[in-house]
Amino acid sequence: MQNGILSALPFVCQFISKIIYAGFADESKKRGWMGFTNVTKACNSSASFGLALCFALLCFCDCTYRITAVILICLAMAFVSGYIPGYNTSVVSIAPSQTAAIASFSRIWAQIASSLAPYEIGALTKQGILQEWRIVFLTIVILCVTTGAFFQISGSADVQVWDIPAAADEPKQELIEEVPERREGEEAKMNGDNHSRP
């Protein structure tokens, strides 16, 4: 029973942190504290660097620091929630007309990484000693810091120029131009009807 509670605790922390991140993102945009892109970068950076910090500290936790390790894992899962208003929001915001293609493309790489991760961890932790797990944790730290820094520099949540068709407004202009002509035709018809009446 204790193992079940400890296994569920990180996901409970993640659930709570999702609510906190969502509230922060909405309030920041609503009150004008930050722009859309800056909110996305702030949430994504806190997730990446917070996660990296937790796993870096886990490198120093052996079996005698059980409670500390559990707390760090719970914090790590809480920081993961920042990716939702972070890069996940960016994926569906930069090109609304291409959301399905962009989301699918990014999900492919995520699934490949998720599939390979257990094999990589298994290959690195054959004996299950702390030194082997440190390699795993440091690998995660490097990935989090690298991807977090890259998104902080290059990431965006604004609609990109290449997703806005150049001729998108042409049909609207044609419709606007047709309105006066239609009115003139209707007025001429009404005048003709009036003249034809005795």
PDB file of C-alpha atoms in Angstrom:
ATOM      1  CA  MET A   1       0.000   0.000   0.000  1.00  0.00           C
ATOM      2  CA  GLN A   2       2.836   2.371   0.816  1.00  0.00           C
ATOM      3  CA  ASN A   3       4.418   1.773  -2.581  1.00  0.00           C
ATOM      4  CA  GLY A   4       1.092   2.539  -4.257  1.00  0.00           C
ATOM      5  CA  ILE A   5       0.741   5.828  -2.399  1.00  0.00           C
ATOM      6  CA  LEU A   6       4.313   6.852  -3.177  1.00  0.00           C
ATOM      7  CA  SER A   7       3.803   5.955  -6.847  1.00  0.00           C
ATOM      8  CA  ALA A   8       0.605   8.013  -7.077  1.00  0.00           C
ATOM      9  CA  LEU A   9       1.910  11.034  -5.172  1.00  0.00           C
ATOM     10  CA  PRO A  10       3.925  12.537  -8.078  1.00  0.00           C
ATOM     11  CA  PHE A  11       0.848  12.438 -10.323  1.00  0.00           C
ATOM     12  CA  VAL A  12      -1.241  14.144  -7.643  1.00  0.00           C
ATOM     13  CA  CYS A  13       1.387  16.896  -7.535  1.00  0.00           C
ATOM     14  CA  GLN A  14       1.267  17.127 -11.304  1.00  0.00           C
ATOM     15  CA  PHE A  15      -2.525  17.515 -11.244  1.00  0.00           C
ATOM     16  CA  ILE A  16      -2.304  20.371  -8.751  1.00  0.00           C
ATOM     17  CA  SER A  17       0.510  22.091 -10.626  1.00  0.00           C
ATOM     18  CA  LYS A  18      -1.481  21.963 -13.882  1.00  0.00           C
ATOM     19  CA  ILE A  19      -4.172  24.072 -12.251  1.00  0.00           C
ATOM     20  CA  ILE A  20      -1.558  26.506 -10.931  1.00  0.00           C
ATOM     21  CA  TYR A  21       0.198  26.829 -14.305  1.00  0.00           C
ATOM     22  CA  ALA A  22      -3.108  27.302 -16.137  1.00  0.00           C
ATOM     23  CA  GLY A  23      -4.177  30.016 -13.706  1.00  0.00           C
ATOM     24  CA  PHE A  24      -0.831  31.777 -14.000  1.00  0.00           C
ATOM     25  CA  ALA A  25      -0.913  31.705 -17.808  1.00  0.00           C
ATOM     26  CA  ASP A  26      -4.485  33.006 -18.015  1.00  0.00           C
ATOM     27  CA  GLU A  27      -3.981  35.770 -15.459  1.00  0.00           C
ATOM     28  CA  SER A  28      -0.702  36.881 -17.038  1.00  0.00           C
ATOM     29  CA  LYS A  29      -2.363  37.325 -20.421  1.00  0.00           C
ATOM     30  CA  LYS A  30      -5.576  38.780 -19.015  1.00  0.00           C
ATOM     31  CA  ARG A  31      -3.847  41.383 -16.832  1.00  0.00           C
ATOM     32  CA  GLY A  32      -1.239  42.214 -19.458  1.00  0.00           C
ATOM     33  CA  TRP A  33       1.732  41.133 -17.358  1.00  0.00           C
ATOM     34  CA  MET A  34       3.282  39.339 -20.313  1.00  0.00           C
ATOM     35  CA  GLY A  35       2.553  38.735 -23.959  1.00  0.00           C
ATOM     36  CA  PHE A  36       1.423  35.397 -25.341  1.00  0.00           C
ATOM     37  CA  THR A  37       4.913  34.326 -26.386  1.00  0.00           C
ATOM     38  CA  ASN A  38       6.520  35.457 -23.128  1.00  0.00           C
ATOM     39  CA  VAL A  39       3.980  33.516 -21.065  1.00  0.00           C
ATOM     40  CA  THR A  40       4.713  30.441 -23.141  1.00  0.00           C
ATOM     41  CA  LYS A  41       8.458  30.867 -22.715  1.00  0.00           C
ATOM     42  CA  ALA A  42       8.169  31.490 -18.977  1.00  0.00           C
ATOM     43  CA  CYS A  43       6.148  28.325 -18.398  1.00  0.00           C
ATOM     44  CA  ASN A  44       8.349  26.229 -20.661  1.00  0.00           C
ATOM     45  CA  SER A  45      11.555  27.507 -19.052  1.00  0.00           C
ATOM     46  CA  SER A  46      10.310  26.827 -15.538  1.00  0.00           C
ATOM     47  CA  ALA A  47       9.436  23.294 -16.635  1.00  0.00           C
ATOM     48  CA  SER A  48      12.754  22.605 -18.372  1.00  0.00           C
ATOM     49  CA  PHE A  49      15.107  24.162 -15.838  1.00  0.00           C
ATOM     50  CA  GLY A  50      13.047  23.099 -12.827  1.00  0.00           C
ATOM     51  CA  LEU A  51      13.036  19.529 -14.078  1.00  0.00           C
ATOM     52  CA  ALA A  52      16.778  19.702 -14.731  1.00  0.00           C
ATOM     53  CA  LEU A  53      17.415  20.988 -11.206  1.00  0.00           C
ATOM     54  CA  CYS A  54      15.384  18.184  -9.618  1.00  0.00           C
ATOM     55  CA  PHE A  55      17.222  15.469 -11.534  1.00  0.00           C
ATOM     56  CA  ALA A  56      20.583  17.103 -10.848  1.00  0.00           C
ATOM     57  CA  LEU A  57      19.842  16.943  -7.121  1.00  0.00           C
ATOM     58  CA  LEU A  58      18.683  13.333  -7.470  1.00  0.00           C
ATOM     59  CA  CYS A  59      22.233  12.455  -8.497  1.00  0.00           C
ATOM     60  CA  PHE A  60      23.256  12.990  -4.871  1.00  0.00           C
ATOM     61  CA  CYS A  61      20.428  10.959  -3.311  1.00  0.00           C
ATOM     62  CA  ASP A  62      21.203   7.384  -2.350  1.00  0.00           C
ATOM     63  CA  CYS A  63      19.000   4.928  -0.441  1.00  0.00           C
ATOM     64  CA  THR A  64      19.483   6.851   2.800  1.00  0.00           C
ATOM     65  CA  TYR A  65      17.742   9.938   1.325  1.00  0.00           C
ATOM     66  CA  ARG A  66      14.463   8.239   0.517  1.00  0.00           C
ATOM     67  CA  ILE A  67      12.146  11.072   1.560  1.00  0.00           C
ATOM     68  CA  THR A  68      14.282  13.653  -0.213  1.00  0.00           C
ATOM     69  CA  ALA A  69      14.219  11.582  -3.394  1.00  0.00           C
ATOM     70  CA  VAL A  70      10.427  11.279  -3.264  1.00  0.00           C
ATOM     71  CA  ILE A  71      10.067  15.037  -2.770  1.00  0.00           C
ATOM     72  CA  LEU A  72      12.360  15.748  -5.721  1.00  0.00           C
ATOM     73  CA  ILE A  73      10.437  13.353  -7.958  1.00  0.00           C
ATOM     74  CA  CYS A  74       7.156  14.996  -6.936  1.00  0.00           C
ATOM     75  CA  LEU A  75       8.611  18.418  -7.718  1.00  0.00           C
ATOM     76  CA  ALA A  76       9.906  17.156 -11.054  1.00  0.00           C
ATOM     77  CA  MET A  77       6.441  15.921 -12.031  1.00  0.00           C
ATOM     78  CA  ALA A  78       4.977  19.240 -10.910  1.00  0.00           C
ATOM     79  CA  PHE A  79       7.389  21.135 -13.154  1.00  0.00           C
ATOM     80  CA  VAL A  80       6.453  18.898 -16.102  1.00  0.00           C
ATOM     81  CA  SER A  81       3.016  20.573 -16.108  1.00  0.00           C
ATOM     82  CA  GLY A  82       4.689  23.765 -17.330  1.00  0.00           C
ATOM     83  CA  TYR A  83       5.164  22.179 -20.740  1.00  0.00           C
ATOM     84  CA  ILE A  84       1.407  22.357 -21.373  1.00  0.00           C
ATOM     85  CA  PRO A  85       1.173  26.181 -21.393  1.00  0.00           C
ATOM     86  CA  GLY A  86       4.725  26.087 -22.750  1.00  0.00           C
ATOM     87  CA  TYR A  87       5.740  24.339 -25.950  1.00  0.00           C
ATOM     88  CA  ASN A  88       2.418  22.450 -26.230  1.00  0.00           C
ATOM     89  CA  THR A  89       0.601  25.765 -26.545  1.00  0.00           C
ATOM     90  CA  SER A  90       3.155  26.965 -29.067  1.00  0.00           C
ATOM     91  CA  VAL A  91       2.588  23.884 -31.228  1.00  0.00           C
ATOM     92  CA  VAL A  92      -1.119  24.640 -31.640  1.00  0.00           C
ATOM     93  CA  SER A  93      -0.726  28.432 -31.902  1.00  0.00           C
ATOM     94  CA  ILE A  94       1.993  29.207 -34.438  1.00  0.00           C
ATOM     95  CA  ALA A  95      -0.001  27.983 -37.454  1.00  0.00           C
ATOM     96  CA  PRO A  96      -3.730  27.475 -36.783  1.00  0.00           C
ATOM     97  CA  SER A  97      -4.432  26.180 -40.288  1.00  0.00           C
ATOM     98  CA  GLN A  98      -1.602  23.631 -39.999  1.00  0.00           C
ATOM     99  CA  THR A  99      -2.158  22.555 -36.392  1.00  0.00           C
ATOM    100  CA  ALA A 100      -2.870  18.913 -37.212  1.00  0.00           C
ATOM    101  CA  ALA A 101       0.284  18.490 -39.294  1.00  0.00           C
ATOM    102  CA  ILE A 102       2.558  20.310 -36.838  1.00  0.00           C
ATOM    103  CA  ALA A 103       1.154  18.514 -33.794  1.00  0.00           C
ATOM    104  CA  SER A 104       1.464  15.142 -35.521  1.00  0.00           C
ATOM    105  CA  PHE A 105       5.035  15.826 -36.601  1.00  0.00           C
ATOM    106  CA  SER A 106       6.125  16.848 -33.107  1.00  0.00           C
ATOM    107  CA  ARG A 107       4.268  13.921 -31.553  1.00  0.00           C
ATOM    108  CA  ILE A 108       6.147  11.457 -33.771  1.00  0.00           C
ATOM    109  CA  TRP A 109       9.484  12.486 -32.260  1.00  0.00           C
ATOM    110  CA  ALA A 110       8.029  12.448 -28.763  1.00  0.00           C
ATOM    111  CA  GLN A 111       6.767   8.902 -29.246  1.00  0.00           C
ATOM    112  CA  ILE A 112      10.101   7.759 -30.665  1.00  0.00           C
ATOM    113  CA  ALA A 113      11.911   9.198 -27.642  1.00  0.00           C
ATOM    114  CA  SER A 114       9.394   7.618 -25.263  1.00  0.00           C
ATOM    115  CA  SER A 115       9.865   4.246 -26.929  1.00  0.00           C
ATOM    116  CA  LEU A 116      13.650   4.398 -26.821  1.00  0.00           C
ATOM    117  CA  ALA A 117      13.938   5.730 -23.253  1.00  0.00           C
ATOM    118  CA  PRO A 118      13.268   2.397 -21.456  1.00  0.00           C
ATOM    119  CA  TYR A 119      15.876   0.622 -23.595  1.00  0.00           C
ATOM    120  CA  GLU A 120      18.436   3.352 -22.970  1.00  0.00           C
ATOM    121  CA  ILE A 121      17.802   3.305 -19.218  1.00  0.00           C
ATOM    122  CA  GLY A 122      17.952  -0.482 -19.165  1.00  0.00           C
ATOM    123  CA  ALA A 123      21.263  -0.447 -21.004  1.00  0.00           C
ATOM    124  CA  LEU A 124      22.749   2.109 -18.608  1.00  0.00           C
ATOM    125  CA  THR A 125      21.492   0.573 -15.351  1.00  0.00           C
ATOM    126  CA  LYS A 126      22.408  -3.099 -15.690  1.00  0.00           C
ATOM    127  CA  GLN A 127      23.563  -3.320 -12.076  1.00  0.00           C
ATOM    128  CA  GLY A 128      21.165  -0.698 -10.673  1.00  0.00           C
ATOM    129  CA  ILE A 129      23.826   1.129  -8.696  1.00  0.00           C
ATOM    130  CA  LEU A 130      23.799   4.868  -7.973  1.00  0.00           C
ATOM    131  CA  GLN A 131      26.656   5.613 -10.376  1.00  0.00           C
ATOM    132  CA  GLU A 132      24.642   4.183 -13.270  1.00  0.00           C
ATOM    133  CA  TRP A 133      21.537   6.116 -12.317  1.00  0.00           C
ATOM    134  CA  ARG A 134      23.604   9.290 -12.137  1.00  0.00           C
ATOM    135  CA  ILE A 135      24.391   8.861 -15.822  1.00  0.00           C
ATOM    136  CA  VAL A 136      20.668   8.564 -16.557  1.00  0.00           C
ATOM    137  CA  PHE A 137      19.820  11.614 -14.472  1.00  0.00           C
ATOM    138  CA  LEU A 138      22.620  13.686 -15.995  1.00  0.00           C
ATOM    139  CA  THR A 139      21.423  12.736 -19.476  1.00  0.00           C
ATOM    140  CA  ILE A 140      17.967  14.031 -18.577  1.00  0.00           C
ATOM    141  CA  VAL A 141      19.514  17.214 -17.158  1.00  0.00           C
ATOM    142  CA  ILE A 142      21.429  17.866 -20.374  1.00  0.00           C
ATOM    143  CA  LEU A 143      18.342  17.278 -22.524  1.00  0.00           C
ATOM    144  CA  CYS A 144      16.168  19.552 -20.384  1.00  0.00           C
ATOM    145  CA  VAL A 145      18.687  22.394 -20.284  1.00  0.00           C
ATOM    146  CA  THR A 146      19.445  22.171 -24.015  1.00  0.00           C
ATOM    147  CA  THR A 147      15.841  22.050 -25.189  1.00  0.00           C
ATOM    148  CA  GLY A 148      14.753  24.664 -22.641  1.00  0.00           C
ATOM    149  CA  ALA A 149      17.439  27.100 -23.771  1.00  0.00           C
ATOM    150  CA  PHE A 150      16.623  26.470 -27.434  1.00  0.00           C
ATOM    151  CA  PHE A 151      12.922  27.197 -26.915  1.00  0.00           C
ATOM    152  CA  GLN A 152      13.721  30.277 -24.843  1.00  0.00           C
ATOM    153  CA  ILE A 153      15.766  31.666 -27.734  1.00  0.00           C
ATOM    154  CA  SER A 154      13.771  30.484 -30.753  1.00  0.00           C
ATOM    155  CA  GLY A 155      10.298  29.628 -29.449  1.00  0.00           C
ATOM    156  CA  SER A 156       7.165  31.596 -30.267  1.00  0.00           C
ATOM    157  CA  ALA A 157       3.425  31.378 -29.739  1.00  0.00           C
ATOM    158  CA  ASP A 158       2.481  34.038 -32.298  1.00  0.00           C
ATOM    159  CA  VAL A 159       0.894  33.145 -35.625  1.00  0.00           C
ATOM    160  CA  GLN A 160       3.656  32.889 -38.190  1.00  0.00           C
ATOM    161  CA  VAL A 161       3.678  34.897 -41.406  1.00  0.00           C
ATOM    162  CA  TRP A 162       3.895  31.780 -43.563  1.00  0.00           C
ATOM    163  CA  ASP A 163       0.532  30.604 -42.191  1.00  0.00           C
ATOM    164  CA  ILE A 164      -1.301  33.725 -43.414  1.00  0.00           C
ATOM    165  CA  PRO A 165      -2.275  33.380 -47.125  1.00  0.00           C
ATOM    166  CA  ALA A 166      -1.384  36.466 -49.148  1.00  0.00           C
ATOM    167  CA  ALA A 167      -4.675  36.430 -51.066  1.00  0.00           C
ATOM    168  CA  ALA A 168      -6.875  35.798 -48.050  1.00  0.00           C
ATOM    169  CA  ASP A 169      -8.535  39.234 -48.198  1.00  0.00           C
ATOM    170  CA  GLU A 170      -9.187  39.320 -51.947  1.00  0.00           C
ATOM    171  CA  PRO A 171     -12.627  37.653 -51.878  1.00  0.00           C
ATOM    172  CA  LYS A 172     -13.741  40.067 -49.143  1.00  0.00           C
ATOM    173  CA  GLN A 173     -12.675  43.046 -51.262  1.00  0.00           C
ATOM    174  CA  GLU A 174     -14.608  41.710 -54.239  1.00  0.00           C
ATOM    175  CA  LEU A 175     -17.734  41.289 -52.132  1.00  0.00           C
ATOM    176  CA  ILE A 176     -17.404  44.818 -50.803  1.00  0.00           C
ATOM    177  CA  GLU A 177     -17.031  46.180 -54.335  1.00  0.00           C
ATOM    178  CA  GLU A 178     -20.108  44.306 -55.529  1.00  0.00           C
ATOM    179  CA  VAL A 179     -22.382  45.802 -52.889  1.00  0.00           C
ATOM    180  CA  PRO A 180     -22.651  49.343 -54.397  1.00  0.00           C
ATOM    181  CA  GLU A 181     -23.269  47.888 -57.874  1.00  0.00           C
ATOM    182  CA  ARG A 182     -26.046  45.691 -56.546  1.00  0.00           C
ATOM    183  CA  ARG A 183     -27.631  48.648 -54.794  1.00  0.00           C
ATOM    184  CA  GLU A 184     -27.481  50.758 -57.963  1.00  0.00           C
ATOM    185  CA  GLY A 185     -29.160  47.962 -59.906  1.00  0.00           C
ATOM    186  CA  GLU A 186     -31.904  47.633 -57.322  1.00  0.00           C
ATOM    187  CA  GLU A 187     -32.478  51.406 -57.305  1.00  0.00           C
ATOM    188  CA  ALA A 188     -32.692  51.483 -61.107  1.00  0.00           C
ATOM    189  CA  LYS A 189     -35.195  48.648 -61.062  1.00  0.00           C
ATOM    190  CA  MET A 190     -37.306  50.404 -58.446  1.00  0.00           C
ATOM    191  CA  ASN A 191     -37.242  53.648 -60.457  1.00  0.00           C
ATOM    192  CA  GLY A 192     -38.312  51.752 -63.565  1.00  0.00           C
ATOM    193  CA  ASP A 193     -41.207  50.187 -61.696  1.00  0.00           C
ATOM    194  CA  ASN A 194     -42.284  53.583 -60.399  1.00  0.00           C
ATOM    195  CA  HIS A 195     -42.256  55.103 -63.908  1.00  0.00           C
ATOM    196  CA  SER A 196     -44.272  52.236 -65.302  1.00  0.00           C
ATOM    197  CA  ARG A 197     -47.038  52.712 -62.739  1.00  0.00           C
ATOM    198  CA  PRO A 198     -49.926  55.073 -63.825  1.00  0.00           C
TER     199      PRO A 198
END
